[in-house]
mmCIF file of C-alpha atoms in Angstrom:
data_model
loop_
_atom_site.group_PDB
_atom_site.id
_atom_site.type_symbol
_atom_site.label_atom_id
_atom_site.label_comp_id
_atom_site.label_asym_id
_atom_site.label_seq_id
_atom_site.Cartn_x
_atom_site.Cartn_y
_atom_site.Cartn_z
ATOM 1 C CA UNK A 17 1.657 -0.090 10.755
ATOM 2 C CA UNK A 18 4.413 -2.407 11.878
ATOM 3 C CA UNK A 19 4.542 -4.083 8.416
ATOM 4 C CA UNK A 20 7.649 -3.904 6.075
ATOM 5 C CA UNK A 21 7.089 -1.997 2.568
ATOM 6 C CA UNK A 22 6.860 -5.242 0.953
ATOM 7 C CA UNK A 23 4.193 -6.699 3.326
ATOM 8 C CA UNK A 24 2.021 -3.582 2.838
ATOM 9 C CA UNK A 25 2.739 -3.473 -0.912
ATOM 10 C CA UNK A 26 1.525 -7.095 -1.225
ATOM 11 C CA UNK A 27 -1.557 -6.576 1.164
ATOM 12 C CA UNK A 28 -2.454 -3.369 -1.108
ATOM 13 C CA UNK A 29 -2.112 -5.277 -4.222
ATOM 14 C CA UNK A 30 -3.808 -8.545 -3.139
ATOM 15 C CA UNK A 31 -6.669 -7.274 -1.182
ATOM 16 C CA UNK A 32 -7.228 -3.731 -2.622
ATOM 17 C CA UNK A 33 -6.013 -4.095 -6.271
ATOM 18 C CA UNK A 34 -3.556 -1.026 -5.955
ATOM 19 C CA UNK A 35 -0.048 -1.750 -7.590
ATOM 20 C CA UNK A 36 2.904 0.042 -5.629
ATOM 21 C CA UNK A 37 6.428 -0.596 -5.511
ATOM 22 C CA UNK A 38 8.108 -1.262 -1.774
ATOM 23 C CA UNK A 39 10.913 1.144 -1.457
ATOM 24 C CA UNK A 40 12.653 -1.487 0.743
ATOM 25 C CA UNK A 41 14.115 -2.620 -2.681
ATOM 26 C CA UNK A 42 16.145 0.602 -2.659
ATOM 27 C CA UNK A 43 17.938 0.290 0.605
ATOM 28 C CA UNK A 44 17.384 0.240 4.126
ATOM 29 C CA UNK A 45 17.323 4.061 4.497
ATOM 30 C CA UNK A 46 13.765 4.191 2.829
ATOM 31 C CA UNK A 47 12.372 0.963 3.902
ATOM 32 C CA UNK A 48 8.718 1.563 5.220
ATOM 33 C CA UNK A 49 7.762 3.427 2.130
ATOM 34 C CA UNK A 50 6.045 2.661 -0.900
ATOM 35 C CA UNK A 51 6.355 4.328 -4.415
ATOM 36 C CA UNK A 52 3.112 5.302 -6.469
ATOM 37 C CA UNK A 53 2.954 6.291 -10.167
ATOM 38 C CA UNK A 54 0.761 9.175 -10.884
ATOM 39 C CA UNK A 55 0.637 8.624 -14.653
ATOM 40 C CA UNK A 56 -3.102 7.803 -14.706
ATOM 41 C CA UNK A 57 -6.270 9.795 -14.788
ATOM 42 C CA UNK A 58 -7.340 11.877 -11.718
ATOM 43 C CA UNK A 59 -10.421 9.533 -11.485
ATOM 44 C CA UNK A 60 -8.084 6.445 -11.005
ATOM 45 C CA UNK A 61 -5.918 8.465 -8.482
ATOM 46 C CA UNK A 62 -8.787 9.523 -6.470
ATOM 47 C CA UNK A 63 -9.983 5.691 -6.212
ATOM 48 C CA UNK A 64 -6.593 4.394 -5.643
ATOM 49 C CA UNK A 65 -6.154 6.961 -2.829
ATOM 50 C CA UNK A 66 -9.477 5.704 -1.153
ATOM 51 C CA UNK A 67 -8.334 2.241 -1.544
ATOM 52 C CA UNK A 68 -4.900 3.099 0.260
ATOM 53 C CA UNK A 69 -6.947 4.910 3.110
ATOM 54 C CA UNK A 70 -9.140 1.578 3.289
ATOM 55 C CA UNK A 71 -5.911 -0.636 3.356
ATOM 56 C CA UNK A 72 -4.459 1.558 6.226
ATOM 57 C CA UNK A 73 -7.574 1.074 8.249
ATOM 58 C CA UNK A 74 -7.397 -2.615 7.418
ATOM 59 C CA UNK A 75 -3.834 -3.114 8.628
ATOM 60 C CA UNK A 76 -4.331 -0.813 11.619
ATOM 61 C CA UNK A 77 -7.347 -2.690 12.828
ATOM 62 C CA UNK A 78 -5.573 -6.091 12.590
ATOM 63 C CA UNK A 79 -3.212 -7.307 15.219
ATOM 64 C CA UNK A 80 -1.864 -10.264 13.446
ATOM 65 C CA UNK A 81 -1.848 -10.207 9.493
ATOM 66 C CA UNK A 82 -0.600 -13.130 7.765
ATOM 67 C CA UNK A 83 0.933 -12.103 4.304
#
């Protein structure tokens, strides 16, 4: 996406209401990844995965995203 894990996680939360943890907080070797909690119902996981997919479409369709 060209975004940091923090930038992507912020967009995911602010625009798509999905909370994740940016992995950049755990060191540079895993920057670019996000962590998810799978401790919710299957229905919520399905909705969240659909929102994550929509977020990916959103960020890849934008050239300049202001976070």
